[in-house]
Structure formats: structure tokens, C-alpha cells
Short mmCIF file of N, CA and C in Angstrom, two decimals:
data_model
loop_
_atom_site.label_atom_id
_atom_site.label_comp_id
_atom_site.label_asym_id
_atom_site.label_seq_id
_atom_site.Cartn_x
_atom_site.Cartn_y
_atom_site.Cartn_z
N VAL A 1 4.24 -84.81 143.37
CA VAL A 1 4.73 -84.69 142.33
C VAL A 1 3.92 -84.38 140.74
N MET A 2 4.15 -83.04 140.79
CA MET A 2 2.77 -82.29 139.39
C MET A 2 2.64 -83.03 138.43
N ASP A 3 1.46 -82.99 137.84
CA ASP A 3 1.50 -83.61 136.09
C ASP A 3 1.18 -82.02 135.63
N ILE A 4 2.16 -82.24 135.21
CA ILE A 4 2.16 -80.04 134.37
C ILE A 4 2.13 -80.55 132.78
N ALA A 5 1.86 -80.07 132.31
CA ALA A 5 1.78 -79.96 130.68
C ALA A 5 1.62 -78.26 130.02
N ILE A 6 2.98 -78.18 129.42
CA ILE A 6 2.77 -76.86 128.78
C ILE A 6 2.57 -77.03 127.28
N ARG A 7 1.66 -75.52 127.52
CA ARG A 7 1.38 -75.62 126.27
C ARG A 7 1.05 -73.86 125.73
N THR A 8 0.38 -73.88 124.81
CA THR A 8 0.90 -72.22 123.66
C THR A 8 -0.43 -71.76 124.38
N VAL A 9 -0.07 -70.62 125.21
CA VAL A 9 -1.07 -69.62 125.16
C VAL A 9 -2.80 -69.74 125.19
N GLU A 10 -3.63 -69.62 125.16
CA GLU A 10 -5.29 -69.30 124.63
C GLU A 10 -5.71 -68.52 125.14
N ARG A 11 -6.83 -68.05 123.95
CA ARG A 11 -7.88 -66.31 125.13
C ARG A 11 -8.51 -66.81 126.65
N ARG A 12 -9.04 -68.18 126.66
CA ARG A 12 -9.53 -68.22 127.65
C ARG A 12 -8.55 -68.15 128.88
N ASP A 13 -7.71 -68.22 128.57
CA ASP A 13 -6.71 -68.09 129.75
C ASP A 13 -6.40 -66.46 130.91
N PHE A 14 -7.07 -65.91 130.31
CA PHE A 14 -6.70 -64.47 130.38
C PHE A 14 -6.45 -64.06 132.18
N ALA A 15 -7.73 -64.76 132.74
CA ALA A 15 -7.56 -63.90 134.16
C ALA A 15 -6.47 -64.71 135.12
N GLN A 16 -6.44 -65.92 134.29
CA GLN A 16 -5.18 -66.46 135.08
C GLN A 16 -3.51 -66.16 134.64
N TRP A 17 -3.75 -66.25 133.59
CA TRP A 17 -2.35 -65.34 132.80
C TRP A 17 -2.05 -64.49 133.63
N ARG A 18 -3.16 -63.55 133.48
CA ARG A 18 -3.47 -61.92 134.09
C ARG A 18 -2.87 -61.91 135.35
N THR A 19 -3.15 -62.63 136.33
CA THR A 19 -2.41 -62.92 137.92
C THR A 19 -1.34 -63.76 137.91
N LEU A 20 -0.40 -64.82 136.92
CA LEU A 20 1.13 -65.26 137.04
C LEU A 20 1.68 -63.49 136.11
N TRP A 21 0.87 -62.86 135.12
CA TRP A 21 1.62 -61.56 134.86
C TRP A 21 1.55 -60.55 135.67
N ASP A 22 0.85 -60.49 136.61
CA ASP A 22 0.85 -59.12 138.30
C ASP A 22 1.81 -59.89 138.40
N GLY A 23 1.91 -61.62 139.24
CA GLY A 23 3.02 -62.03 139.94
C GLY A 23 4.61 -61.09 139.53
N TYR A 24 4.52 -61.31 138.02
CA TYR A 24 6.27 -61.16 137.52
C TYR A 24 6.39 -59.91 137.46
N ASN A 25 5.25 -59.38 137.21
CA ASN A 25 6.12 -57.67 137.29
C ASN A 25 5.97 -57.35 138.64
N ARG A 26 5.16 -58.17 140.03
CA ARG A 26 5.51 -56.87 141.33
C ARG A 26 6.63 -57.92 141.47
N PHE A 27 7.26 -59.16 141.24
CA PHE A 27 8.77 -59.62 141.41
C PHE A 27 9.76 -58.87 141.30
N TYR A 28 9.38 -58.22 139.79
CA TYR A 28 10.26 -57.01 139.17
C TYR A 28 10.69 -56.13 139.60
N GLY A 29 9.29 -55.80 140.49
CA GLY A 29 9.10 -54.06 141.32
C GLY A 29 8.76 -53.63 140.97
N ARG A 30 8.28 -54.09 139.79
CA ARG A 30 6.83 -53.44 139.20
C ARG A 30 5.29 -52.72 139.45
N ALA A 31 5.40 -53.09 140.31
CA ALA A 31 3.78 -52.28 140.56
C ALA A 31 3.70 -51.38 142.00
N GLY A 32 2.19 -51.48 142.16
CA GLY A 32 2.33 -49.81 143.00
C GLY A 32 2.06 -48.04 141.30
N GLN A 33 3.03 -47.60 142.75
CA GLN A 33 3.33 -46.30 141.33
C GLN A 33 4.02 -46.74 140.25
N THR A 34 4.37 -47.33 140.09
CA THR A 34 5.98 -47.69 139.17
C THR A 34 5.36 -48.95 138.53
N ALA A 35 4.24 -49.30 138.24
CA ALA A 35 3.80 -50.93 137.73
C ALA A 35 3.29 -50.03 135.82
N LEU A 36 3.12 -51.78 135.25
CA LEU A 36 3.68 -51.18 133.57
C LEU A 36 1.88 -50.64 133.92
N PRO A 37 1.88 -49.90 132.78
CA PRO A 37 0.24 -49.13 132.53
C PRO A 37 -0.44 -50.12 131.60
N GLU A 38 -1.97 -50.48 131.61
CA GLU A 38 -2.55 -51.08 131.61
C GLU A 38 -3.05 -51.77 130.08
N ASP A 39 -2.05 -50.19 128.94
CA ASP A 39 -2.13 -50.69 128.06
C ASP A 39 -1.27 -51.49 127.39
N VAL A 40 -0.08 -51.72 128.55
CA VAL A 40 0.77 -52.83 127.73
C VAL A 40 1.12 -53.80 127.93
N THR A 41 0.41 -53.79 129.19
CA THR A 41 -0.73 -55.87 129.56
C THR A 41 -1.80 -55.81 128.73
N GLN A 42 -1.98 -54.80 128.10
CA GLN A 42 -3.35 -55.62 127.33
C GLN A 42 -3.10 -56.03 125.77
N THR A 43 -1.47 -54.82 125.22
CA THR A 43 -0.60 -54.91 124.12
C THR A 43 -0.57 -56.24 123.66
N THR A 44 0.88 -56.45 124.85
CA THR A 44 1.02 -57.99 125.52
C THR A 44 0.79 -58.85 125.05
N TRP A 45 -0.77 -59.06 125.62
CA TRP A 45 -2.42 -60.02 125.78
C TRP A 45 -2.90 -60.46 124.34
N ALA A 46 -2.66 -59.40 123.69
CA ALA A 46 -3.37 -59.32 122.06
C ALA A 46 -2.67 -59.34 121.42
N ARG A 47 -1.25 -59.12 121.37
CA ARG A 47 -0.05 -59.41 120.38
C ARG A 47 0.15 -61.49 120.29
N PHE A 48 -0.33 -62.47 121.85
CA PHE A 48 -0.07 -63.25 121.36
C PHE A 48 -1.00 -63.91 120.84
N PHE A 49 -1.69 -63.31 120.24
CA PHE A 49 -3.27 -63.66 119.10
C PHE A 49 -3.15 -63.15 117.33
N ASP A 50 -2.09 -62.35 117.61
CA ASP A 50 -1.96 -61.40 116.08
C ASP A 50 -0.91 -62.56 115.48
N ALA A 51 -1.14 -62.69 114.38
CA ALA A 51 -0.39 -64.21 113.22
C ALA A 51 0.55 -62.84 112.88
N TYR A 52 0.71 -61.71 113.33
CA TYR A 52 1.95 -60.77 112.61
C TYR A 52 2.46 -60.07 113.48
N GLU A 53 2.30 -60.45 114.73
CA GLU A 53 3.51 -60.20 115.56
C GLU A 53 4.30 -61.62 116.67
N PRO A 54 5.57 -60.94 116.92
CA PRO A 54 6.97 -62.34 116.13
C PRO A 54 6.90 -62.60 118.08
N VAL A 55 5.66 -62.16 118.92
CA VAL A 55 5.38 -62.54 119.83
C VAL A 55 4.59 -63.14 120.10
N HIS A 56 5.05 -64.37 121.92
CA HIS A 56 4.78 -65.91 121.75
C HIS A 56 4.20 -65.61 123.57
N GLY A 57 3.41 -66.75 123.85
CA GLY A 57 3.03 -67.06 125.37
C GLY A 57 3.15 -68.80 125.47
N LEU A 58 3.87 -68.77 125.79
CA LEU A 58 3.24 -70.80 126.80
C LEU A 58 3.27 -70.34 127.80
N VAL A 59 2.31 -71.67 128.65
CA VAL A 59 1.13 -71.67 129.89
C VAL A 59 1.99 -73.13 130.55
N ALA A 60 1.97 -73.26 132.06
CA ALA A 60 2.22 -74.62 132.68
C ALA A 60 1.19 -74.45 133.46
N GLU A 61 0.27 -76.14 132.93
CA GLU A 61 -1.19 -76.29 133.77
C GLU A 61 -0.82 -77.42 133.89
N CYS A 62 -1.43 -77.03 135.36
CA CYS A 62 -1.82 -78.27 136.25
C CYS A 62 -2.99 -78.55 137.04
N ALA A 63 -3.70 -79.56 136.67
CA ALA A 63 -5.04 -79.34 137.16
C ALA A 63 -6.00 -79.02 136.59
N GLY A 64 -6.33 -77.31 135.89
CA GLY A 64 -6.91 -76.62 134.98
C GLY A 64 -6.66 -75.61 135.62
N GLU A 65 -4.96 -75.56 136.33
CA GLU A 65 -4.62 -74.44 136.54
C GLU A 65 -3.23 -74.00 135.67
N LEU A 66 -3.76 -72.43 135.69
CA LEU A 66 -1.85 -71.88 135.72
C LEU A 66 -1.29 -71.83 136.04
N VAL A 67 -0.10 -72.59 136.08
CA VAL A 67 0.57 -72.14 137.28
C VAL A 67 2.38 -71.89 136.47
N GLY A 68 2.12 -71.43 135.38
CA GLY A 68 3.44 -70.36 135.32
C GLY A 68 3.28 -70.37 133.86
N LEU A 69 4.40 -68.91 133.33
CA LEU A 69 4.12 -69.05 132.16
C LEU A 69 5.52 -68.31 131.94
N THR A 70 5.95 -68.02 130.39
CA THR A 70 6.90 -67.83 129.92
C THR A 70 6.88 -67.38 128.44
N HIS A 71 7.29 -66.01 127.46
CA HIS A 71 7.10 -65.24 126.60
C HIS A 71 8.64 -65.16 125.88
N TYR A 72 8.33 -64.89 124.67
CA TYR A 72 9.82 -65.38 124.07
C TYR A 72 9.22 -64.60 122.29
N ILE A 73 9.99 -64.06 121.69
CA ILE A 73 10.27 -63.04 120.69
C ILE A 73 11.22 -63.44 119.63
N PHE A 74 11.14 -64.00 118.89
CA PHE A 74 11.41 -64.00 117.78
C PHE A 74 12.05 -62.60 117.08
N HIS A 75 13.23 -63.08 116.70
CA HIS A 75 13.94 -61.18 115.87
C HIS A 75 14.77 -62.30 114.64
N ARG A 76 15.49 -61.33 113.96
CA ARG A 76 16.27 -60.95 113.05
C ARG A 76 18.16 -61.06 114.04
N SER A 77 18.72 -61.36 113.43
CA SER A 77 20.10 -60.97 114.00
C SER A 77 21.14 -60.74 112.53
N THR A 78 21.97 -60.07 112.96
CA THR A 78 23.32 -59.98 111.84
C THR A 78 24.44 -61.48 111.45
N THR A 79 24.46 -62.77 112.71
CA THR A 79 25.37 -62.75 112.96
C THR A 79 24.32 -64.96 111.76
N MET A 80 23.36 -64.45 112.24
CA MET A 80 22.60 -66.02 110.79
C MET A 80 21.31 -65.48 110.31
N ILE A 81 21.68 -66.56 109.65
CA ILE A 81 19.73 -65.86 108.34
C ILE A 81 19.06 -67.03 109.22
N GLY A 82 18.66 -68.07 110.11
CA GLY A 82 17.26 -68.49 110.41
C GLY A 82 16.81 -66.97 111.54
N PRO A 83 16.34 -66.98 112.22
CA PRO A 83 15.35 -66.24 113.76
C PRO A 83 16.46 -66.52 114.19
N THR A 84 16.07 -65.43 115.65
CA THR A 84 16.97 -65.72 117.10
C THR A 84 15.34 -65.71 117.81
N CYS A 85 15.63 -66.70 119.43
CA CYS A 85 14.83 -66.65 119.95
C CYS A 85 15.58 -65.69 121.46
N TYR A 86 14.03 -64.79 122.34
CA TYR A 86 14.60 -63.71 122.89
C TYR A 86 13.04 -64.75 123.78
N LEU A 87 14.27 -65.22 125.20
CA LEU A 87 13.06 -65.40 126.02
C LEU A 87 12.91 -64.04 126.68
N GLN A 88 11.71 -63.30 126.95
CA GLN A 88 11.67 -62.62 127.63
C GLN A 88 11.58 -62.66 129.78
N ASP A 89 10.03 -63.10 129.27
CA ASP A 89 9.74 -63.74 131.18
C ASP A 89 8.87 -65.06 130.46
N LEU A 90 9.62 -65.11 132.09
CA LEU A 90 9.78 -66.89 132.81
C LEU A 90 9.43 -67.14 134.05
N PHE A 91 7.50 -67.18 134.81
CA PHE A 91 7.69 -66.97 135.90
C PHE A 91 6.64 -68.07 136.03
N THR A 92 7.00 -68.76 137.15
CA THR A 92 5.71 -70.10 138.23
C THR A 92 5.66 -69.09 139.37
N ARG A 93 4.10 -69.55 139.79
CA ARG A 93 3.96 -69.52 140.94
C ARG A 93 4.45 -70.47 141.97
N GLU A 94 4.45 -69.74 143.29
CA GLU A 94 5.44 -70.32 144.15
C GLU A 94 4.92 -71.69 144.79
N VAL A 95 3.75 -72.21 144.54
CA VAL A 95 3.69 -73.14 144.61
C VAL A 95 3.80 -73.67 143.75
N ALA A 96 4.74 -74.05 142.65
CA ALA A 96 5.05 -74.83 141.66
C ALA A 96 6.72 -74.67 141.11
N ARG A 97 7.15 -73.58 142.77
CA ARG A 97 8.87 -73.74 142.14
C ARG A 97 9.66 -74.66 142.88
N GLY A 98 10.62 -75.20 141.98
CA GLY A 98 11.64 -76.40 143.50
C GLY A 98 10.96 -77.71 141.99
N LYS A 99 10.04 -77.34 141.20
CA LYS A 99 9.22 -78.50 140.87
C LYS A 99 9.38 -78.91 139.00
N GLY A 100 9.91 -78.13 138.27
CA GLY A 100 10.92 -78.61 137.21
C GLY A 100 10.00 -77.60 136.12
N VAL A 101 8.87 -76.82 136.96
CA VAL A 101 8.26 -75.57 135.49
C VAL A 101 8.93 -74.66 134.67
N GLY A 102 9.76 -74.17 135.77
CA GLY A 102 10.59 -73.53 135.08
C GLY A 102 11.38 -74.16 133.62
N ARG A 103 12.15 -75.32 134.23
CA ARG A 103 12.65 -75.51 133.09
C ARG A 103 11.98 -76.44 131.91
N MET A 104 10.42 -76.60 132.69
CA MET A 104 9.67 -77.85 131.01
C MET A 104 9.48 -76.30 130.07
N LEU A 105 9.16 -75.52 130.74
CA LEU A 105 8.56 -73.42 129.93
C LEU A 105 9.87 -74.25 129.38
N ILE A 106 11.07 -73.26 129.68
CA ILE A 106 12.11 -73.34 128.99
C ILE A 106 12.65 -74.07 127.51
N ALA A 107 12.20 -75.46 128.17
CA ALA A 107 11.75 -77.07 127.06
C ALA A 107 11.51 -76.61 126.37
N GLY A 108 9.98 -75.96 126.05
CA GLY A 108 8.32 -75.17 125.76
C GLY A 108 9.04 -74.18 124.65
N VAL A 109 9.98 -72.93 125.66
CA VAL A 109 10.64 -72.64 124.42
C VAL A 109 11.34 -72.88 123.28
N TYR A 110 12.29 -73.75 124.02
CA TYR A 110 13.77 -74.57 122.86
C TYR A 110 12.67 -75.94 122.40
N GLU A 111 11.92 -76.09 122.28
CA GLU A 111 11.12 -76.54 121.13
C GLU A 111 10.33 -76.10 119.92
N HIS A 112 9.89 -75.05 120.51
CA HIS A 112 8.95 -73.24 119.29
C HIS A 112 10.11 -73.02 119.08
N ALA A 113 10.98 -72.66 119.66
CA ALA A 113 12.34 -72.15 118.49
C ALA A 113 12.31 -72.93 117.77
N GLY A 114 12.82 -73.83 117.80
CA GLY A 114 13.37 -75.27 117.18
C GLY A 114 13.20 -75.74 116.18
N HIS A 115 11.33 -75.30 116.12
CA HIS A 115 10.45 -75.58 114.79
C HIS A 115 10.35 -74.58 113.79
N ALA A 116 10.72 -72.99 115.03
CA ALA A 116 10.74 -71.95 112.94
C ALA A 116 12.05 -72.01 113.03
N GLY A 117 13.39 -72.99 113.36
CA GLY A 117 14.54 -72.25 112.50
C GLY A 117 15.19 -71.40 113.15
N ALA A 118 14.94 -71.46 114.97
CA ALA A 118 15.90 -70.44 114.78
C ALA A 118 17.48 -71.46 115.54
N GLY A 119 18.50 -70.40 115.14
CA GLY A 119 19.42 -71.24 115.76
C GLY A 119 20.45 -70.37 117.09
N ARG A 120 19.16 -69.77 117.58
CA ARG A 120 19.58 -69.78 118.98
C ARG A 120 17.99 -69.51 119.59
N VAL A 121 18.39 -69.69 121.34
CA VAL A 121 17.72 -68.97 122.51
C VAL A 121 18.49 -68.47 123.13
N TYR A 122 17.87 -67.38 123.88
CA TYR A 122 19.00 -66.59 124.54
C TYR A 122 18.27 -65.38 125.37
N TRP A 123 18.11 -64.82 126.81
CA TRP A 123 17.23 -63.93 127.77
C TRP A 123 18.29 -64.16 128.91
N HIS A 124 18.03 -63.39 129.64
CA HIS A 124 18.77 -61.99 130.86
C HIS A 124 18.00 -62.43 131.94
N THR A 125 18.22 -62.42 133.05
CA THR A 125 17.99 -62.29 134.63
C THR A 125 18.94 -61.02 135.12
N HIS A 126 18.23 -60.82 136.46
CA HIS A 126 18.61 -59.83 137.12
C HIS A 126 19.83 -60.72 138.25
N GLU A 127 21.19 -60.29 138.47
CA GLU A 127 22.26 -60.97 139.22
C GLU A 127 22.24 -61.00 140.50
N THR A 128 21.07 -61.10 141.23
CA THR A 128 20.37 -60.68 142.74
C THR A 128 19.67 -62.44 142.19
N ASN A 129 19.31 -62.51 141.19
CA ASN A 129 18.06 -64.35 141.06
C ASN A 129 18.78 -65.13 141.41
N ALA A 130 19.51 -65.45 142.16
CA ALA A 130 19.79 -66.67 142.52
C ALA A 130 19.81 -67.74 141.95
N THR A 131 17.97 -68.00 142.29
CA THR A 131 17.74 -69.70 142.55
C THR A 131 17.53 -69.48 141.02
N ALA A 132 17.38 -68.83 140.58
CA ALA A 132 17.14 -68.79 138.83
C ALA A 132 17.92 -68.67 137.61
N ARG A 133 18.87 -68.33 138.31
CA ARG A 133 20.47 -68.77 137.55
C ARG A 133 21.16 -69.65 137.72
N ARG A 134 20.61 -70.52 139.40
CA ARG A 134 21.01 -71.86 139.19
C ARG A 134 20.56 -72.79 138.09
N LEU A 135 19.13 -72.98 137.53
CA LEU A 135 18.43 -73.62 136.82
C LEU A 135 18.58 -73.43 135.42
N TYR A 136 19.33 -71.95 135.16
CA TYR A 136 19.90 -70.99 133.88
C TYR A 136 21.23 -72.03 133.73
N ASP A 137 22.01 -71.56 134.74
CA ASP A 137 23.19 -72.46 134.89
C ASP A 137 23.10 -73.63 133.80
N ASP A 138 21.77 -74.67 134.66
CA ASP A 138 21.80 -75.74 133.99
C ASP A 138 21.29 -76.32 132.89
N VAL A 139 20.89 -75.38 132.51
CA VAL A 139 19.74 -76.01 131.03
C VAL A 139 20.47 -75.06 129.50
N ALA A 140 21.64 -73.77 129.70
CA ALA A 140 22.32 -72.86 129.06
C ALA A 140 24.21 -72.43 129.08
N LEU A 141 24.76 -71.98 128.37
CA LEU A 141 25.65 -71.14 128.66
C LEU A 141 25.27 -69.96 129.14
N ARG A 142 25.90 -69.80 129.90
CA ARG A 142 26.08 -68.00 129.87
C ARG A 142 26.72 -67.26 129.53
N SER A 143 26.24 -66.40 128.35
CA SER A 143 27.57 -65.80 126.84
C SER A 143 28.79 -65.05 127.65
N GLY A 144 28.26 -64.43 128.69
CA GLY A 144 29.40 -63.28 129.58
C GLY A 144 28.77 -62.21 128.85
N PHE A 145 28.26 -61.64 128.46
CA PHE A 145 27.89 -60.70 127.99
C PHE A 145 27.14 -59.61 128.90
N ILE A 146 27.57 -58.31 128.78
CA ILE A 146 27.00 -57.61 130.11
C ILE A 146 25.96 -56.75 129.52
N VAL A 147 25.12 -56.53 130.26
CA VAL A 147 23.45 -56.03 129.07
C VAL A 147 23.55 -54.35 129.41
N TYR A 148 23.15 -53.05 128.54
CA TYR A 148 23.00 -52.42 129.14
C TYR A 148 22.21 -51.73 128.48
N ARG A 149 21.42 -50.93 128.69
CA ARG A 149 20.27 -49.72 128.24
C ARG A 149 20.15 -48.70 128.42
N LYS A 150 19.35 -47.65 127.86
CA LYS A 150 19.14 -46.77 128.28
C LYS A 150 17.74 -46.42 127.57
N ASP A 151 16.72 -45.89 128.60
CA ASP A 151 15.29 -45.72 128.13
C ASP A 151 15.58 -44.44 127.74
N LEU A 152 14.36 -44.72 126.92
CA LEU A 152 14.06 -42.79 126.06
C LEU A 152 12.82 -42.62 126.55
N ALA A 153 12.25 -43.28 126.74
CA ALA A 153 10.82 -42.91 127.49
C ALA A 153 10.59 -42.20 128.50
#
């Protein structure tokens, strides 16, 4: 049984966060020639510590080691007065999978979103991500919406 603490990411976490971030990006095929540019990673990290940014990060810590991360963003909606929370990234180290870390990170986002007055938390995952989808089906309702996108750059 892992003793896990969910907390806000801190500046001292960069090296361990970066390892998790790189693992997350590899999982989604963003490695090698398709890797995110370094300035995207550095800007993402900086946004966590900028009070004017709506981007936030939580980490899961076990015995001084980071074993998971989640990032979330607050934004306005045309269907609610208060903010909406988009859970953008969720990743756990392999050693932590199946031990409730992902569930705890999602609960952490729910808690922070509630304190911020958000009326909804939502996220996307790839249709082939069956393991994560089992968790997501347990902690949220599938909206039925299909996501479309067009990359402009």
C-alpha cells in the first residue's frame, strides 16, 4: 500500500515533474521528431507559478518521490456563470498504476475546482486508452460528445 500525498506542484519539483511530463508525452507519441519543443515545456512549467495564468498542476508524492501529475485549466463557459475546469493532463509512473493514484489526482482536481467555484470538471482521453477509461467511467459521466480539432500551425 502506497502512502500518497496529493499537493500543488512546487518549484523544487521540476526535475521529478519533468521525468513524469516526458513519460506522459512519450505515452501520447510526442517523442523523438514529434517531441514538444523545449520552449513549450518551459512555458508550461512557468505557468504553474504565474498568478495571472489559469493553468495549475498537482503532483502525487510517495516517500519524497513524485509518482503522478495532473494539470488543469480554468476557463469561462457560455453555459455557466462560474468557471469550468478542464483536466488536461494525467499521468502516473508505472509503479503507481492500479494503486489509486490517478483516482486521487482526479479527486484533487475536483477539490481545487470546487474551491474555485467551478461547476464542472471535464477531460478527454484517446479512445484506445482502455485502462484509463475504466477509471474515468467510475469517477465521471461520459458526455457522449465527440472532439474535433484542426491544428493551425
